[in-house]
Amino acid sequence: MPWNSASNILSGDKMINEERVTEAKEHVRDGLSRNVSEVLAAAAPLDSGMRKKAVSLAEAVCQQLEPFILHKGNVPPRTTKKRNRRGQQLPATSRESKGKAASDSASEAPGQGAVDYSLLLKWVNLKSSQDTGSSNSKTGHFREVKMYPWVGAFIKYVADQLVKAVADSPPPKTPRQLETFRKADVVAIDADDWRRVDMALTQCLDLPQRDDRSDEPFTYAQSVALVEVKRYDSEETAAFDQLALYTPGLYATQVNRRFAWGLTICGTHVRACLFIHDNILASEVMDVATESGRKQFVTLLVNWAMCESQRLGYDPTIRYNGETSQWEIDVWDDESRETRTYICEYVVADTSSLFGQHRRCFVARAKESSDE
């Protein structure tokens, strides 16, 4: 059932909602392809130079993340303490002091205090931790809502360590600051129903915003990708169903959205989902309980931060002008053999289906020099 913002705002119509649920399940049943190896590669920057830079930055983030996890958030100095014959510790040399400072910085990141990074340890240790149990068993019962801050802390840690890595070796362009909305399991304020979305990634580029939005209310319009969290691996199909149910909200509220990304998280198993015109492509499992799985997930997050906007699903010919607070649309003119830019006055018809060509209808006027 289409997402009709004109007639179904906060709709209480049970039949419409049931039809949406049924349709989402049918899309997953008939259109989902699991373990598609090309999905993760689709997030890498198109520019070869940026792609290589993203690889090195992801490696730099992992070099900080793994000691943080290994030592449970307390990274020890890399230097060995020297002692005299009586066993008394000798003062560190200037070189050793510098090494200690560099090592200590691994457990720190810009913005620490706002987020407790140690929460990510609960997520990556979910399988082996006795107090939470295994994601493949029914021991350690707790609701998935308990996992939200753990996942958010992991993503925030990666984002902040990326900022540090970029400061040490600046790339050609500033990466996006990708974080989750601080509030999870909430209804989007621009939704037309009461369904609660687990989590969503937001950022400062490609969408109509210029400041950090992580503290603002969750909206589909400001979301880069939606995240569905489940406690157990056995709930994966349900995670796909719900992600397919919520993702049309991105198309309905983002006029430049061509395709969409999403994440399913079941226990420690993460899959990236690519929603294209006639299919749902799911990546192979990235298990954050393992070093290799964490590296894959970190690489995905860094690629999303570094890639071109079209790799995230946005149409490069439709962009938001933050200075004028207007949408601009580039259209090829066959007569003049050049691209003309139009300013969108308002959207006559949006799109809300999960599959299809996602066509919109705009009322627009030609952009003149006076609009500059």
mmCIF file of C-alpha atoms in Angstrom, residues 6-147:
data_model
loop_
_atom_site.group_PDB
_atom_site.id
_atom_site.type_symbol
_atom_site.label_atom_id
_atom_site.label_comp_id
_atom_site.label_asym_id
_atom_site.label_seq_id
_atom_site.Cartn_x
_atom_site.Cartn_y
_atom_site.Cartn_z
ATOM 1 C CA ALA A 6 -1.882 13.509 1.990
ATOM 2 C CA SER A 7 -4.485 11.032 3.169
ATOM 3 C CA ASN A 8 -2.817 8.708 5.640
ATOM 4 C CA ILE A 9 -1.025 11.028 8.078
ATOM 5 C CA LEU A 10 -0.872 9.141 11.382
ATOM 6 C CA SER A 11 -3.454 6.800 9.948
ATOM 7 C CA GLY A 12 -5.281 4.550 12.326
ATOM 8 C CA ASP A 13 -6.674 2.496 9.491
ATOM 9 C CA LYS A 14 -5.868 -1.064 10.520
ATOM 10 C CA MET A 15 -6.518 -2.442 7.043
ATOM 11 C CA ILE A 16 -3.989 -0.100 5.391
ATOM 12 C CA ASN A 17 -1.310 -0.995 7.911
ATOM 13 C CA GLU A 18 -1.999 -4.703 7.538
ATOM 14 C CA GLU A 19 -1.667 -4.380 3.767
ATOM 15 C CA ARG A 20 1.689 -2.651 4.200
ATOM 16 C CA VAL A 21 2.934 -5.439 6.448
ATOM 17 C CA THR A 22 1.776 -8.082 3.982
ATOM 18 C CA GLU A 23 3.385 -6.274 1.064
ATOM 19 C CA ALA A 24 6.713 -5.921 2.908
ATOM 20 C CA LYS A 25 6.760 -9.638 3.715
ATOM 21 C CA GLU A 26 6.014 -10.468 0.084
ATOM 22 C CA HIS A 27 8.873 -8.269 -1.088
ATOM 23 C CA VAL A 28 11.238 -10.089 1.248
ATOM 24 C CA ARG A 29 9.895 -13.504 0.326
ATOM 25 C CA ASP A 30 10.060 -12.924 -3.434
ATOM 26 C CA GLY A 31 12.784 -10.299 -3.819
ATOM 27 C CA LEU A 32 15.460 -10.894 -1.178
ATOM 28 C CA SER A 33 18.861 -12.264 -2.179
ATOM 29 C CA ARG A 34 21.175 -13.139 0.717
ATOM 30 C CA ASN A 35 24.990 -13.358 0.761
ATOM 31 C CA VAL A 36 25.569 -11.106 -2.241
ATOM 32 C CA SER A 37 29.295 -10.385 -2.120
ATOM 33 C CA GLU A 38 29.016 -7.294 -4.323
ATOM 34 C CA VAL A 39 26.883 -5.385 -1.809
ATOM 35 C CA LEU A 40 29.755 -4.196 0.395
ATOM 36 C CA ALA A 41 31.811 -3.219 -2.656
ATOM 37 C CA ALA A 42 28.905 -1.039 -3.835
ATOM 38 C CA ALA A 43 29.556 1.315 -0.913
ATOM 39 C CA ALA A 44 33.181 2.042 -1.853
ATOM 40 C CA PRO A 45 33.958 5.438 -3.431
ATOM 41 C CA LEU A 46 33.948 5.526 -7.234
ATOM 42 C CA ASP A 47 37.082 7.674 -7.348
ATOM 43 C CA SER A 48 40.120 5.379 -7.158
ATOM 44 C CA GLY A 49 42.090 7.825 -5.019
ATOM 45 C CA MET A 50 39.275 8.163 -2.497
ATOM 46 C CA ARG A 51 38.762 4.417 -2.527
ATOM 47 C CA LYS A 52 42.391 3.821 -1.553
ATOM 48 C CA LYS A 53 42.153 6.526 1.082
ATOM 49 C CA ALA A 54 39.053 4.904 2.557
ATOM 50 C CA VAL A 55 40.923 1.607 2.851
ATOM 51 C CA SER A 56 43.799 3.225 4.741
ATOM 52 C CA LEU A 57 41.428 5.171 7.020
ATOM 53 C CA ALA A 58 39.441 2.024 7.835
ATOM 54 C CA GLU A 59 42.698 0.306 8.727
ATOM 55 C CA ALA A 60 43.652 3.209 10.986
ATOM 56 C CA VAL A 61 40.309 2.985 12.795
ATOM 57 C CA CYS A 62 40.699 -0.770 13.280
ATOM 58 C CA GLN A 63 44.188 -0.257 14.705
ATOM 59 C CA GLN A 64 42.575 1.753 17.486
ATOM 60 C CA LEU A 65 39.469 -0.389 17.869
ATOM 61 C CA GLU A 66 41.109 -3.784 18.353
ATOM 62 C CA PRO A 67 43.362 -2.794 21.311
ATOM 63 C CA PHE A 68 40.365 -1.015 22.835
ATOM 64 C CA ILE A 69 38.380 -4.264 22.685
ATOM 65 C CA LEU A 70 41.281 -6.518 23.659
ATOM 66 C CA HIS A 71 41.990 -4.554 26.834
ATOM 67 C CA LYS A 72 38.320 -3.864 27.582
ATOM 68 C CA GLY A 73 38.545 -0.149 26.952
ATOM 69 C CA ASN A 74 41.809 0.373 28.826
ATOM 70 C CA VAL A 75 44.692 0.332 26.365
ATOM 71 C CA PRO A 76 47.996 -0.123 28.226
ATOM 72 C CA PRO A 77 51.204 1.707 27.277
ATOM 73 C CA ARG A 78 53.127 0.060 24.499
ATOM 74 C CA THR A 79 56.431 0.499 26.356
ATOM 75 C CA THR A 80 57.696 -1.972 28.907
ATOM 76 C CA LYS A 81 58.244 -0.648 32.419
ATOM 77 C CA LYS A 82 61.910 -0.760 33.401
ATOM 78 C CA ARG A 83 62.978 -1.682 36.937
ATOM 79 C CA ASN A 84 66.285 -1.688 38.803
ATOM 80 C CA ARG A 85 67.835 -4.691 40.586
ATOM 81 C CA ARG A 86 65.659 -4.087 43.631
ATOM 82 C CA GLY A 87 62.527 -4.206 41.511
ATOM 83 C CA GLN A 88 61.901 -0.485 41.766
ATOM 84 C CA GLN A 89 60.365 1.117 38.692
ATOM 85 C CA LEU A 90 62.650 3.486 36.851
ATOM 86 C CA PRO A 91 61.359 6.788 35.451
ATOM 87 C CA ALA A 92 60.327 6.671 31.803
ATOM 88 C CA THR A 93 62.484 8.326 29.191
ATOM 89 C CA SER A 94 61.064 11.101 27.042
ATOM 90 C CA ARG A 95 60.673 8.678 24.161
ATOM 91 C CA GLU A 96 58.787 6.212 26.353
ATOM 92 C CA SER A 97 56.547 9.000 27.636
ATOM 93 C CA LYS A 98 55.655 9.921 24.097
ATOM 94 C CA GLY A 99 54.884 6.275 23.337
ATOM 95 C CA LYS A 100 52.622 6.061 26.375
ATOM 96 C CA ALA A 101 50.753 9.180 25.334
ATOM 97 C CA ALA A 102 50.234 7.808 21.834
ATOM 98 C CA SER A 103 48.994 4.496 23.228
ATOM 99 C CA ASP A 104 46.675 6.122 25.755
ATOM 100 C CA SER A 105 45.084 8.142 22.972
ATOM 101 C CA ALA A 106 43.790 4.906 21.479
ATOM 102 C CA SER A 107 41.204 4.664 24.232
ATOM 103 C CA GLU A 108 40.167 8.260 23.793
ATOM 104 C CA ALA A 109 38.299 9.911 20.944
ATOM 105 C CA PRO A 110 36.860 13.317 20.150
ATOM 106 C CA GLY A 111 33.662 13.864 22.051
ATOM 107 C CA GLN A 112 34.318 11.262 24.739
ATOM 108 C CA GLY A 113 31.973 11.874 27.619
ATOM 109 C CA ALA A 114 28.969 12.321 25.360
ATOM 110 C CA VAL A 115 29.013 8.574 24.575
ATOM 111 C CA ASP A 116 30.277 5.733 26.735
ATOM 112 C CA TYR A 117 32.409 3.836 24.243
ATOM 113 C CA SER A 118 32.778 0.902 26.625
ATOM 114 C CA LEU A 119 29.190 -0.007 25.732
ATOM 115 C CA LEU A 120 30.414 -1.369 22.415
ATOM 116 C CA LEU A 121 32.234 -4.094 24.377
ATOM 117 C CA LYS A 122 28.881 -5.512 25.443
ATOM 118 C CA TRP A 123 27.919 -5.930 21.811
ATOM 119 C CA VAL A 124 31.127 -7.456 20.442
ATOM 120 C CA ASN A 125 31.307 -9.839 23.424
ATOM 121 C CA LEU A 126 27.649 -10.806 23.213
ATOM 122 C CA LYS A 127 28.295 -14.419 22.219
ATOM 123 C CA SER A 128 30.918 -15.236 24.810
ATOM 124 C CA SER A 129 29.631 -13.192 27.752
ATOM 125 C CA GLN A 130 27.982 -15.383 30.376
ATOM 126 C CA ASP A 131 25.664 -12.672 31.639
ATOM 127 C CA THR A 132 24.081 -12.139 28.235
ATOM 128 C CA GLY A 133 24.397 -15.546 26.638
ATOM 129 C CA SER A 134 24.931 -16.585 23.053
ATOM 130 C CA SER A 135 23.121 -15.075 20.085
ATOM 131 C CA ASN A 136 22.532 -18.659 18.956
ATOM 132 C CA SER A 137 20.861 -19.749 22.184
ATOM 133 C CA LYS A 138 18.012 -18.639 24.391
ATOM 134 C CA THR A 139 20.194 -18.045 27.442
ATOM 135 C CA GLY A 140 20.682 -14.578 28.786
ATOM 136 C CA HIS A 141 17.213 -13.339 27.880
ATOM 137 C CA PHE A 142 16.735 -9.608 27.367
ATOM 138 C CA ARG A 143 14.906 -7.431 24.908
ATOM 139 C CA GLU A 144 16.682 -6.105 21.834
ATOM 140 C CA VAL A 145 16.175 -2.541 23.075
ATOM 141 C CA LYS A 146 19.092 -3.166 25.431
ATOM 142 C CA MET A 147 21.355 -3.501 22.380
#
